[in-house]
Amino acid sequence: MTLLDQPAGAPLGSVWPPDAHGPRRDPAPLLPDPEPLRVLGTSVADKLDPELLRELYRRLVLGRRYNQQATTLTKQGRLAVYPASTGQEACQIAAAMVLRDTDWLFPSYRDTLAVVSRGVRPVEALTLLRGDAHHGWDPKAHRVAPLSTPLATQAPHAVGLAHAARLRGDDVVALTTVGDGGTSEGDFHEALNFAGVLNAPVVFLVQNNGYAISVPLAKQSAAPTLAHKAVGYGISGRLVDGNDAAAMHTVLSEAVEHARSGRGPVLVEAVTYRLEAHTNADDATRYRTPDEVTAWQARDPLHLLETHLREAGLIDDAAVAAAAQAAEELAAEMRAEFHAEPELDPLSLFEHVYAEPTPQLREQAAMLAAELAAEADAR
């Protein structure tokens, strides 16, 4: 008989493990839903506020047009790169809607729609992707941290801010977004561990679109679901249909309230799909089939919600046309702002690197300033 074959239980005549190893907890309350939670198409949808559903629809229409226009700007050379969130709009707008003005959002590079939904102007949200500067908006004014290109490095920042706010007595929740690929990163696990130990008021939203660029989820994780990873850190896990805008708003609202009330952090896994390639530099046909994409287009979040609203008599053709007109106005605003050449200051390269610049940086800045002055004089 091997050790693994022996029946479970404490050795005779001893108490094992000793108390110093911490209490053992029943994991059942932390386990995620067995299937992704859905609201649209169920009786629950009939009980939701019609105005909330209309607002979700309006924001979905804006979000879809925003993605289309940003992609077009990339093809025109106005953006260096754009990772579209087409198909994932329900995740992003719901994440922004459930936060109070005093809460914080910690986005990843694909989450500019969530940033715009928090009130940041598109031209500012897309500054990094335009290649103008590292960052384009005032994080404190909008309570939105800079876009994080390295995977999941923003997650420990969210935990740190949330914990600090709690220590100061501020009623703040931090929500951070990450893709399924980010859940394989060390920063993600460290953030979950700290969040669980500190009971920090933070929500982790994992947008599981099935691929880490081209690597399918089955080659990234052997967990039953990504939401199950929460349990190992003593955190509640939730599993939701990321293409169901009503379900996303419901689950994220509950998660934020759970964290705000002091009951601890929550990990929400939203099962979704990006309908476009990873970025404009990617050829998605090399790793996924047309049939797969077609199947997910049938579950387009915009189509799902519009169908429900029409069947429930909550919108008509005039309302659909009004939402489309507002989206066109947003696109026109984006075109106007991006067709204007930005005024850049090369010396800003040296800002926000150190609180007190090093002698070497001061020397380099002075050298660049002299070169710029000489160039101006020569004109």
mmCIF file of C-alpha atoms in Angstrom:
data_model
loop_
_atom_site.group_PDB
_atom_site.id
_atom_site.type_symbol
_atom_site.label_atom_id
_atom_site.label_comp_id
_atom_site.label_asym_id
_atom_site.label_seq_id
_atom_site.Cartn_x
_atom_site.Cartn_y
_atom_site.Cartn_z
ATOM 1 C CA MET A 1 0.000 0.000 0.000
ATOM 2 C CA THR A 2 1.328 3.435 -0.860
ATOM 3 C CA LEU A 3 0.618 6.647 1.033
ATOM 4 C CA LEU A 4 -1.862 7.643 -1.631
ATOM 5 C CA ASP A 5 -3.737 4.376 -1.120
ATOM 6 C CA GLN A 6 -4.190 4.914 2.616
ATOM 7 C CA PRO A 7 -7.594 6.147 3.842
ATOM 8 C CA ALA A 8 -7.865 9.812 4.734
ATOM 9 C CA GLY A 9 -7.922 10.859 8.380
ATOM 10 C CA ALA A 10 -5.732 12.022 11.239
ATOM 11 C CA PRO A 11 -2.939 9.737 12.449
ATOM 12 C CA LEU A 12 -3.825 7.939 15.673
ATOM 13 C CA GLY A 13 -2.879 9.775 18.858
ATOM 14 C CA SER A 14 -2.199 13.145 17.206
ATOM 15 C CA VAL A 15 -3.920 16.310 16.022
ATOM 16 C CA TRP A 16 -2.983 16.998 12.444
ATOM 17 C CA PRO A 17 -2.263 19.513 11.031
ATOM 18 C CA PRO A 18 -1.418 21.794 13.957
ATOM 19 C CA ASP A 19 -3.288 25.094 14.267
ATOM 20 C CA ALA A 20 -0.311 27.126 13.052
ATOM 21 C CA HIS A 21 -1.052 25.956 9.525
ATOM 22 C CA GLY A 22 -4.275 27.898 9.511
ATOM 23 C CA PRO A 23 -7.910 26.929 9.546
ATOM 24 C CA ARG A 24 -9.329 24.647 6.924
ATOM 25 C CA ARG A 25 -12.339 26.065 5.170
ATOM 26 C CA ASP A 26 -15.217 24.522 3.327
ATOM 27 C CA PRO A 27 -14.571 25.449 -0.326
ATOM 28 C CA ALA A 28 -18.196 24.952 -1.368
ATOM 29 C CA PRO A 29 -19.304 28.608 -0.849
ATOM 30 C CA LEU A 30 -16.426 29.785 -3.021
ATOM 31 C CA LEU A 31 -17.083 27.501 -5.987
ATOM 32 C CA PRO A 32 -18.268 29.137 -9.218
ATOM 33 C CA ASP A 33 -21.554 28.464 -10.938
ATOM 34 C CA PRO A 34 -21.548 25.064 -12.694
ATOM 35 C CA GLU A 35 -22.457 26.722 -16.000
ATOM 36 C CA PRO A 36 -22.015 30.311 -17.199
ATOM 37 C CA LEU A 37 -24.857 32.386 -15.773
ATOM 38 C CA ARG A 38 -27.276 33.707 -18.385
ATOM 39 C CA VAL A 39 -30.130 36.177 -18.028
ATOM 40 C CA LEU A 40 -31.321 36.919 -21.571
ATOM 41 C CA GLY A 41 -33.746 34.241 -22.682
ATOM 42 C CA THR A 42 -34.712 33.406 -19.091
ATOM 43 C CA SER A 43 -37.523 34.611 -16.841
ATOM 44 C CA VAL A 44 -35.002 36.693 -14.899
ATOM 45 C CA ALA A 45 -34.687 39.099 -17.822
ATOM 46 C CA ASP A 46 -38.345 40.096 -17.472
ATOM 47 C CA LYS A 47 -37.673 41.326 -13.937
ATOM 48 C CA LEU A 48 -34.826 43.679 -14.851
ATOM 49 C CA ASP A 49 -35.247 47.429 -15.130
ATOM 50 C CA PRO A 50 -36.164 48.220 -18.772
ATOM 51 C CA GLU A 51 -34.179 51.459 -18.581
ATOM 52 C CA LEU A 52 -31.073 49.496 -17.554
ATOM 53 C CA LEU A 53 -31.502 47.159 -20.524
ATOM 54 C CA ARG A 54 -31.948 50.093 -22.904
ATOM 55 C CA GLU A 55 -28.827 51.743 -21.515
ATOM 56 C CA LEU A 56 -26.860 48.528 -21.940
ATOM 57 C CA TYR A 57 -28.036 48.394 -25.547
ATOM 58 C CA ARG A 58 -27.141 52.032 -26.203
ATOM 59 C CA ARG A 59 -23.653 51.458 -24.836
ATOM 60 C CA LEU A 60 -23.229 48.247 -26.822
ATOM 61 C CA VAL A 61 -24.062 50.084 -30.037
ATOM 62 C CA LEU A 62 -21.574 52.824 -29.156
ATOM 63 C CA GLY A 63 -18.962 50.229 -28.255
ATOM 64 C CA ARG A 64 -19.332 48.330 -31.506
ATOM 65 C CA ARG A 65 -18.983 51.521 -33.553
ATOM 66 C CA TYR A 66 -16.014 52.577 -31.429
ATOM 67 C CA ASN A 67 -14.255 49.301 -32.251
ATOM 68 C CA GLN A 68 -15.041 49.643 -35.949
ATOM 69 C CA GLN A 69 -13.735 53.209 -36.103
ATOM 70 C CA ALA A 70 -10.559 52.417 -34.154
ATOM 71 C CA THR A 71 -9.866 49.506 -36.510
ATOM 72 C CA THR A 72 -10.346 51.805 -39.508
ATOM 73 C CA LEU A 73 -7.980 54.373 -38.002
ATOM 74 C CA THR A 74 -5.390 51.625 -37.698
ATOM 75 C CA LYS A 75 -5.736 50.735 -41.374
ATOM 76 C CA GLN A 76 -5.287 54.427 -42.190
ATOM 77 C CA GLY A 77 -2.076 54.589 -40.173
ATOM 78 C CA ARG A 78 -3.598 56.813 -37.490
ATOM 79 C CA LEU A 79 -3.075 54.129 -34.849
ATOM 80 C CA ALA A 80 0.045 51.984 -34.632
ATOM 81 C CA VAL A 81 -1.907 48.972 -33.437
ATOM 82 C CA TYR A 82 -5.391 48.232 -32.171
ATOM 83 C CA PRO A 83 -6.517 45.151 -30.246
ATOM 84 C CA ALA A 84 -10.269 45.265 -30.931
ATOM 85 C CA SER A 85 -12.739 44.119 -28.299
ATOM 86 C CA THR A 86 -15.409 43.380 -30.904
ATOM 87 C CA GLY A 87 -17.562 40.616 -29.449
ATOM 88 C CA GLN A 88 -16.414 41.393 -25.926
ATOM 89 C CA GLU A 89 -18.217 44.730 -25.591
ATOM 90 C CA ALA A 90 -20.685 43.442 -22.979
ATOM 91 C CA CYS A 91 -17.811 42.650 -20.617
ATOM 92 C CA GLN A 92 -16.257 46.068 -21.007
ATOM 93 C CA ILE A 93 -19.287 48.306 -20.740
ATOM 94 C CA ALA A 94 -20.676 46.356 -17.777
ATOM 95 C CA ALA A 95 -17.344 46.648 -15.959
ATOM 96 C CA ALA A 96 -17.475 50.426 -16.318
ATOM 97 C CA MET A 97 -21.158 50.752 -15.455
ATOM 98 C CA VAL A 98 -21.081 48.879 -12.142
ATOM 99 C CA LEU A 99 -18.358 51.085 -10.637
ATOM 100 C CA ARG A 100 -19.048 54.273 -8.708
ATOM 101 C CA ASP A 101 -17.207 57.457 -9.635
ATOM 102 C CA THR A 102 -15.014 56.925 -6.562
ATOM 103 C CA ASP A 103 -14.006 53.376 -7.576
ATOM 104 C CA TRP A 104 -10.992 52.460 -9.692
ATOM 105 C CA LEU A 105 -10.550 50.534 -12.940
ATOM 106 C CA PHE A 106 -7.261 48.795 -13.774
ATOM 107 C CA PRO A 107 -7.477 47.866 -17.478
ATOM 108 C CA SER A 108 -5.407 45.720 -19.793
ATOM 109 C CA TYR A 109 -4.397 46.777 -23.297
ATOM 110 C CA ARG A 110 -7.600 45.434 -24.934
ATOM 111 C CA ASP A 111 -9.873 47.370 -22.602
ATOM 112 C CA THR A 112 -9.945 50.856 -24.110
ATOM 113 C CA LEU A 113 -13.706 50.538 -24.538
ATOM 114 C CA ALA A 114 -14.049 50.110 -20.767
ATOM 115 C CA VAL A 115 -11.819 53.163 -20.343
ATOM 116 C CA VAL A 116 -13.968 55.234 -22.721
ATOM 117 C CA SER A 117 -17.073 53.991 -20.922
ATOM 118 C CA ARG A 118 -15.626 55.523 -17.731
ATOM 119 C CA GLY A 119 -15.657 58.927 -19.423
ATOM 120 C CA VAL A 120 -12.166 59.127 -20.926
ATOM 121 C CA ARG A 121 -12.149 60.682 -24.417
ATOM 122 C CA PRO A 122 -11.302 58.166 -27.183
ATOM 123 C CA VAL A 123 -8.317 60.224 -28.335
ATOM 124 C CA GLU A 124 -6.907 60.007 -24.810
ATOM 125 C CA ALA A 125 -7.758 56.328 -24.335
ATOM 126 C CA LEU A 126 -5.956 55.456 -27.569
ATOM 127 C CA THR A 127 -2.854 57.599 -27.021
ATOM 128 C CA LEU A 128 -0.643 54.623 -26.175
ATOM 129 C CA LEU A 129 -1.860 52.691 -29.224
ATOM 130 C CA ARG A 130 -1.302 55.744 -31.412
ATOM 131 C CA GLY A 131 2.323 55.771 -30.312
ATOM 132 C CA ASP A 132 2.244 59.368 -29.070
ATOM 133 C CA ALA A 133 3.023 58.767 -25.409
ATOM 134 C CA HIS A 134 2.905 56.116 -22.741
ATOM 135 C CA HIS A 135 -0.398 57.384 -21.447
ATOM 136 C CA GLY A 136 -3.112 59.835 -22.398
ATOM 137 C CA TRP A 137 -5.393 60.718 -19.474
ATOM 138 C CA ASP A 138 -5.308 61.838 -15.858
ATOM 139 C CA PRO A 139 -5.659 58.596 -13.844
ATOM 140 C CA LYS A 140 -6.742 60.373 -10.664
ATOM 141 C CA ALA A 141 -9.390 62.469 -12.409
ATOM 142 C CA HIS A 142 -11.039 59.447 -14.019
ATOM 143 C CA ARG A 143 -9.991 56.843 -11.453
ATOM 144 C CA VAL A 144 -8.693 54.714 -14.323
ATOM 145 C CA ALA A 145 -5.137 53.361 -14.162
ATOM 146 C CA PRO A 146 -2.974 53.374 -17.324
ATOM 147 C CA LEU A 147 -3.399 50.558 -19.840
ATOM 148 C CA SER A 148 -1.183 47.616 -18.966
ATOM 149 C CA THR A 149 0.458 45.912 -21.918
ATOM 150 C CA PRO A 150 2.441 43.350 -19.856
ATOM 151 C CA LEU A 151 -0.044 40.649 -18.933
ATOM 152 C CA ALA A 152 -1.675 40.917 -15.499
ATOM 153 C CA THR A 153 0.859 43.325 -14.003
ATOM 154 C CA GLN A 154 -1.992 45.691 -13.236
ATOM 155 C CA ALA A 155 -3.665 43.107 -10.980
ATOM 156 C CA PRO A 156 -1.284 43.528 -7.985
ATOM 157 C CA HIS A 157 -1.638 47.306 -8.406
ATOM 158 C CA ALA A 158 -5.416 46.971 -8.079
ATOM 159 C CA VAL A 159 -5.027 44.918 -4.920
ATOM 160 C CA GLY A 160 -2.567 47.389 -3.436
ATOM 161 C CA LEU A 161 -4.799 50.379 -4.119
ATOM 162 C CA ALA A 162 -7.886 48.617 -2.797
ATOM 163 C CA HIS A 163 -6.105 47.534 0.370
ATOM 164 C CA ALA A 164 -4.660 51.007 0.939
ATOM 165 C CA ALA A 165 -8.083 52.575 0.465
ATOM 166 C CA ARG A 166 -9.558 50.193 3.000
ATOM 167 C CA LEU A 167 -6.831 51.064 5.514
ATOM 168 C CA ARG A 168 -7.656 54.769 5.074
ATOM 169 C CA GLY A 169 -11.331 54.086 5.546
ATOM 170 C CA ASP A 170 -12.227 55.015 1.955
ATOM 171 C CA ASP A 171 -15.236 53.271 0.445
ATOM 172 C CA VAL A 172 -13.424 52.189 -2.729
ATOM 173 C CA VAL A 173 -13.557 49.071 -4.882
ATOM 174 C CA ALA A 174 -10.910 48.320 -7.516
ATOM 175 C CA LEU A 175 -11.885 46.285 -10.586
ATOM 176 C CA THR A 176 -9.155 44.883 -12.795
ATOM 177 C CA THR A 177 -9.588 43.210 -16.165
ATOM 178 C CA VAL A 178 -7.401 40.469 -17.579
ATOM 179 C CA GLY A 179 -7.598 38.012 -20.444
ATOM 180 C CA ASP A 180 -7.485 34.232 -20.162
ATOM 181 C CA GLY A 181 -3.804 34.321 -21.132
ATOM 182 C CA GLY A 182 -3.094 36.633 -18.228
ATOM 183 C CA THR A 183 -4.326 34.036 -15.749
ATOM 184 C CA SER A 184 -1.206 31.973 -16.504
ATOM 185 C CA GLU A 185 1.064 34.810 -15.366
ATOM 186 C CA GLY A 186 2.715 34.973 -11.964
ATOM 187 C CA ASP A 187 1.401 38.472 -11.285
ATOM 188 C CA PHE A 188 -2.155 37.189 -11.538
ATOM 189 C CA HIS A 189 -1.587 34.500 -8.920
ATOM 190 C CA GLU A 190 0.300 36.827 -6.599
ATOM 191 C CA ALA A 191 -2.531 39.349 -6.846
ATOM 192 C CA LEU A 192 -5.139 36.716 -5.998
ATOM 193 C CA ASN A 193 -3.073 35.525 -3.050
ATOM 194 C CA PHE A 194 -2.630 39.005 -1.610
ATOM 195 C CA ALA A 195 -6.262 39.872 -2.243
ATOM 196 C CA GLY A 196 -7.427 36.757 -0.403
ATOM 197 C CA VAL A 197 -5.081 37.174 2.557
ATOM 198 C CA LEU A 198 -5.794 40.908 2.891
ATOM 199 C CA ASN A 199 -9.520 40.552 2.152
ATOM 200 C CA ALA A 200 -9.044 43.470 -0.220
ATOM 201 C CA PRO A 201 -12.124 45.045 -1.890
ATOM 202 C CA VAL A 202 -11.133 44.088 -5.411
ATOM 203 C CA VAL A 203 -12.877 42.349 -8.322
ATOM 204 C CA PHE A 204 -10.928 40.388 -10.931
ATOM 205 C CA LEU A 205 -12.730 40.212 -14.284
ATOM 206 C CA VAL A 206 -11.264 37.528 -16.535
ATOM 207 C CA GLN A 207 -12.436 37.914 -20.128
ATOM 208 C CA ASN A 208 -11.987 34.383 -21.386
ATOM 209 C CA ASN A 209 -12.118 34.717 -25.173
ATOM 210 C CA GLY A 210 -10.594 31.289 -25.690
ATOM 211 C CA TYR A 211 -7.178 32.326 -26.940
ATOM 212 C CA ALA A 212 -3.985 33.840 -25.581
ATOM 213 C CA ILE A 213 -3.255 35.461 -28.943
ATOM 214 C CA SER A 214 -3.162 32.131 -30.851
ATOM 215 C CA VAL A 215 -2.822 29.641 -27.977
ATOM 216 C CA PRO A 216 -6.159 27.956 -27.171
ATOM 217 C CA LEU A 217 -7.306 27.784 -23.578
ATOM 218 C CA ALA A 218 -6.860 24.001 -23.423
ATOM 219 C CA LYS A 219 -3.103 24.540 -23.826
ATOM 220 C CA GLN A 220 -3.016 27.214 -21.130
ATOM 221 C CA SER A 221 -4.914 25.724 -18.228
ATOM 222 C CA ALA A 222 -6.123 22.365 -16.934
ATOM 223 C CA ALA A 223 -8.460 23.936 -14.371
ATOM 224 C CA PRO A 224 -12.178 23.018 -14.605
ATOM 225 C CA THR A 225 -12.826 26.706 -15.285
ATOM 226 C CA LEU A 226 -10.696 29.796 -14.767
ATOM 227 C CA ALA A 227 -13.155 30.854 -12.063
ATOM 228 C CA HIS A 228 -12.119 27.756 -10.084
ATOM 229 C CA LYS A 229 -8.686 29.322 -9.623
ATOM 230 C CA ALA A 230 -10.282 31.675 -7.116
ATOM 231 C CA VAL A 231 -10.973 28.864 -4.668
ATOM 232 C CA GLY A 232 -7.289 28.068 -4.167
ATOM 233 C CA TYR A 233 -6.821 31.579 -2.801
ATOM 234 C CA GLY A 234 -9.922 31.633 -0.609
ATOM 235 C CA ILE A 235 -11.782 33.879 -3.030
ATOM 236 C CA SER A 236 -15.283 33.545 -4.435
ATOM 237 C CA GLY A 237 -15.464 32.536 -8.087
ATOM 238 C CA ARG A 238 -18.296 33.383 -10.498
ATOM 239 C CA LEU A 239 -18.861 32.076 -14.022
ATOM 240 C CA VAL A 240 -20.966 34.132 -16.427
ATOM 241 C CA ASP A 241 -21.867 34.346 -20.107
ATOM 242 C CA GLY A 242 -19.710 37.259 -21.227
ATOM 243 C CA ASN A 243 -21.893 37.878 -24.298
ATOM 244 C CA ASP A 244 -25.038 38.354 -22.204
ATOM 245 C CA ALA A 245 -24.922 42.038 -21.263
ATOM 246 C CA ALA A 246 -27.675 41.672 -18.674
ATOM 247 C CA ALA A 247 -25.910 38.740 -17.009
ATOM 248 C CA MET A 248 -22.612 40.612 -17.030
ATOM 249 C CA HIS A 249 -24.179 43.627 -15.334
ATOM 250 C CA THR A 250 -25.909 41.420 -12.770
ATOM 251 C CA VAL A 251 -22.861 39.358 -11.812
ATOM 252 C CA LEU A 252 -20.419 42.261 -11.750
ATOM 253 C CA SER A 253 -22.839 44.378 -9.689
ATOM 254 C CA GLU A 254 -23.059 41.571 -7.150
ATOM 255 C CA ALA A 255 -19.271 41.106 -7.151
ATOM 256 C CA VAL A 256 -18.595 44.803 -6.570
ATOM 257 C CA GLU A 257 -21.153 44.934 -3.762
ATOM 258 C CA HIS A 258 -19.635 41.780 -2.241
ATOM 259 C CA ALA A 259 -16.204 43.400 -2.203
ATOM 260 C CA ARG A 260 -17.473 46.776 -0.996
ATOM 261 C CA SER A 261 -19.312 45.230 1.934
ATOM 262 C CA GLY A 262 -16.118 43.680 3.286
ATOM 263 C CA ARG A 263 -16.968 40.117 2.316
ATOM 264 C CA GLY A 264 -13.811 39.818 0.263
ATOM 265 C CA PRO A 265 -12.578 39.829 -3.319
ATOM 266 C CA VAL A 266 -14.326 38.065 -6.199
ATOM 267 C CA LEU A 267 -12.984 36.507 -9.399
ATOM 268 C CA VAL A 268 -15.471 36.648 -12.282
ATOM 269 C CA GLU A 269 -14.788 34.598 -15.390
ATOM 270 C CA ALA A 270 -16.735 35.885 -18.390
ATOM 271 C CA VAL A 271 -16.887 33.371 -21.238
ATOM 272 C CA THR A 272 -16.775 35.382 -24.441
ATOM 273 C CA TYR A 273 -15.092 35.538 -27.849
ATOM 274 C CA ARG A 274 -13.232 38.166 -29.827
ATOM 275 C CA LEU A 275 -14.772 38.233 -33.266
ATOM 276 C CA GLU A 276 -11.781 40.006 -34.798
ATOM 277 C CA ALA A 277 -8.125 38.997 -34.877
ATOM 278 C CA HIS A 278 -5.895 39.578 -31.852
ATOM 279 C CA THR A 279 -4.682 42.846 -33.412
ATOM 280 C CA ASN A 280 -4.286 44.257 -36.904
ATOM 281 C CA ALA A 281 -0.908 42.456 -36.952
ATOM 282 C CA ASP A 282 -2.501 39.029 -36.449
ATOM 283 C CA ASP A 283 -3.884 36.465 -38.933
ATOM 284 C CA ALA A 284 -6.548 34.627 -36.944
ATOM 285 C CA THR A 285 -7.282 32.218 -39.814
ATOM 286 C CA ARG A 286 -4.078 30.380 -38.899
ATOM 287 C CA TYR A 287 -5.470 29.125 -35.599
ATOM 288 C CA ARG A 288 -9.277 29.146 -35.777
ATOM 289 C CA THR A 289 -11.795 28.011 -38.366
ATOM 290 C CA PRO A 290 -14.523 30.018 -40.138
ATOM 291 C CA ASP A 291 -17.140 27.678 -38.643
ATOM 292 C CA GLU A 292 -15.946 28.518 -35.138
ATOM 293 C CA VAL A 293 -16.217 32.243 -35.811
ATOM 294 C CA THR A 294 -19.645 31.822 -37.408
ATOM 295 C CA ALA A 295 -20.908 29.947 -34.358
ATOM 296 C CA TRP A 296 -19.853 32.792 -32.089
ATOM 297 C CA GLN A 297 -21.294 35.448 -34.394
ATOM 298 C CA ALA A 298 -24.651 33.870 -33.639
ATOM 299 C CA ARG A 299 -23.998 34.776 -30.014
ATOM 300 C CA ASP A 300 -22.977 38.351 -30.747
ATOM 301 C CA PRO A 301 -23.755 40.334 -27.565
ATOM 302 C CA LEU A 302 -25.325 43.180 -29.532
ATOM 303 C CA HIS A 303 -27.563 40.806 -31.482
ATOM 304 C CA LEU A 304 -28.606 38.943 -28.312
ATOM 305 C CA LEU A 305 -29.679 42.077 -26.480
ATOM 306 C CA GLU A 306 -31.382 43.755 -29.422
ATOM 307 C CA THR A 307 -33.368 40.581 -30.095
ATOM 308 C CA HIS A 308 -34.519 40.452 -26.482
ATOM 309 C CA LEU A 309 -35.469 44.121 -26.399
ATOM 310 C CA ARG A 310 -37.459 43.879 -29.620
ATOM 311 C CA GLU A 311 -39.281 40.720 -28.525
ATOM 312 C CA ALA A 312 -40.084 42.333 -25.177
ATOM 313 C CA GLY A 313 -41.368 45.470 -26.888
ATOM 314 C CA LEU A 314 -38.778 47.629 -25.143
ATOM 315 C CA ILE A 315 -37.285 49.194 -28.278
ATOM 316 C CA ASP A 316 -38.522 49.931 -31.772
ATOM 317 C CA ASP A 317 -36.973 50.964 -35.073
ATOM 318 C CA ALA A 318 -36.800 54.606 -33.970
ATOM 319 C CA ALA A 319 -34.835 53.691 -30.839
ATOM 320 C CA VAL A 320 -32.457 51.528 -32.861
ATOM 321 C CA ALA A 321 -31.942 54.371 -35.346
ATOM 322 C CA ALA A 322 -31.301 56.847 -32.504
ATOM 323 C CA ALA A 323 -28.642 54.582 -30.995
ATOM 324 C CA ALA A 324 -27.021 54.167 -34.403
ATOM 325 C CA GLN A 325 -27.009 57.934 -34.935
ATOM 326 C CA ALA A 326 -25.299 58.502 -31.583
ATOM 327 C CA ALA A 327 -22.695 55.912 -32.559
ATOM 328 C CA GLU A 328 -22.043 57.680 -35.857
ATOM 329 C CA GLU A 329 -21.534 60.942 -33.982
ATOM 330 C CA LEU A 330 -18.960 59.223 -31.761
ATOM 331 C CA ALA A 331 -17.169 57.868 -34.848
ATOM 332 C CA ALA A 332 -17.160 61.330 -36.447
ATOM 333 C CA GLU A 333 -15.650 62.790 -33.276
ATOM 334 C CA MET A 334 -12.928 60.133 -33.340
ATOM 335 C CA ARG A 335 -12.109 60.821 -36.998
ATOM 336 C CA ALA A 336 -11.886 64.562 -36.408
ATOM 337 C CA GLU A 337 -9.591 64.194 -33.404
ATOM 338 C CA PHE A 338 -7.307 61.615 -34.968
ATOM 339 C CA HIS A 339 -6.961 63.423 -38.274
ATOM 340 C CA ALA A 340 -5.472 66.373 -36.402
ATOM 341 C CA GLU A 341 -1.720 65.955 -35.943
ATOM 342 C CA PRO A 342 -0.781 65.814 -32.263
ATOM 343 C CA GLU A 343 1.589 68.379 -30.782
ATOM 344 C CA LEU A 344 4.301 66.328 -29.100
ATOM 345 C CA ASP A 345 7.053 67.434 -26.758
ATOM 346 C CA PRO A 346 10.131 65.193 -27.136
ATOM 347 C CA LEU A 347 11.352 66.319 -23.706
ATOM 348 C CA SER A 348 8.343 64.614 -22.121
ATOM 349 C CA LEU A 349 10.365 61.407 -22.567
ATOM 350 C CA PHE A 350 12.131 62.306 -19.348
ATOM 351 C CA GLU A 351 9.005 62.979 -17.310
ATOM 352 C CA HIS A 352 7.418 60.532 -14.897
ATOM 353 C CA VAL A 353 10.480 58.261 -14.847
ATOM 354 C CA TYR A 354 11.883 59.222 -11.449
ATOM 355 C CA ALA A 355 10.505 61.540 -8.772
ATOM 356 C CA GLU A 356 13.992 63.084 -8.744
ATOM 357 C CA PRO A 357 15.744 62.671 -12.133
ATOM 358 C CA THR A 358 19.189 61.121 -12.037
ATOM 359 C CA PRO A 359 22.245 63.167 -13.137
ATOM 360 C CA GLN A 360 22.425 61.056 -16.290
ATOM 361 C CA LEU A 361 18.807 61.789 -17.196
ATOM 362 C CA ARG A 362 19.273 65.516 -16.558
ATOM 363 C CA GLU A 363 22.346 65.462 -18.816
ATOM 364 C CA GLN A 364 20.469 63.629 -21.573
ATOM 365 C CA ALA A 365 17.498 65.999 -21.300
ATOM 366 C CA ALA A 366 19.803 69.000 -21.582
ATOM 367 C CA MET A 367 21.486 67.510 -24.637
ATOM 368 C CA LEU A 368 18.141 66.902 -26.348
ATOM 369 C CA ALA A 369 16.932 70.407 -25.480
ATOM 370 C CA ALA A 370 20.068 71.876 -27.072
ATOM 371 C CA GLU A 371 19.564 69.820 -30.222
ATOM 372 C CA LEU A 372 15.916 70.884 -30.487
ATOM 373 C CA ALA A 373 16.871 74.529 -30.029
ATOM 374 C CA ALA A 374 19.570 74.267 -32.706
ATOM 375 C CA GLU A 375 17.126 72.637 -35.086
ATOM 376 C CA ALA A 376 14.602 75.404 -34.490
ATOM 377 C CA ASP A 377 17.214 78.087 -35.121
ATOM 378 C CA ALA A 378 18.213 76.448 -38.405
ATOM 379 C CA ARG A 379 14.686 76.662 -39.827
#
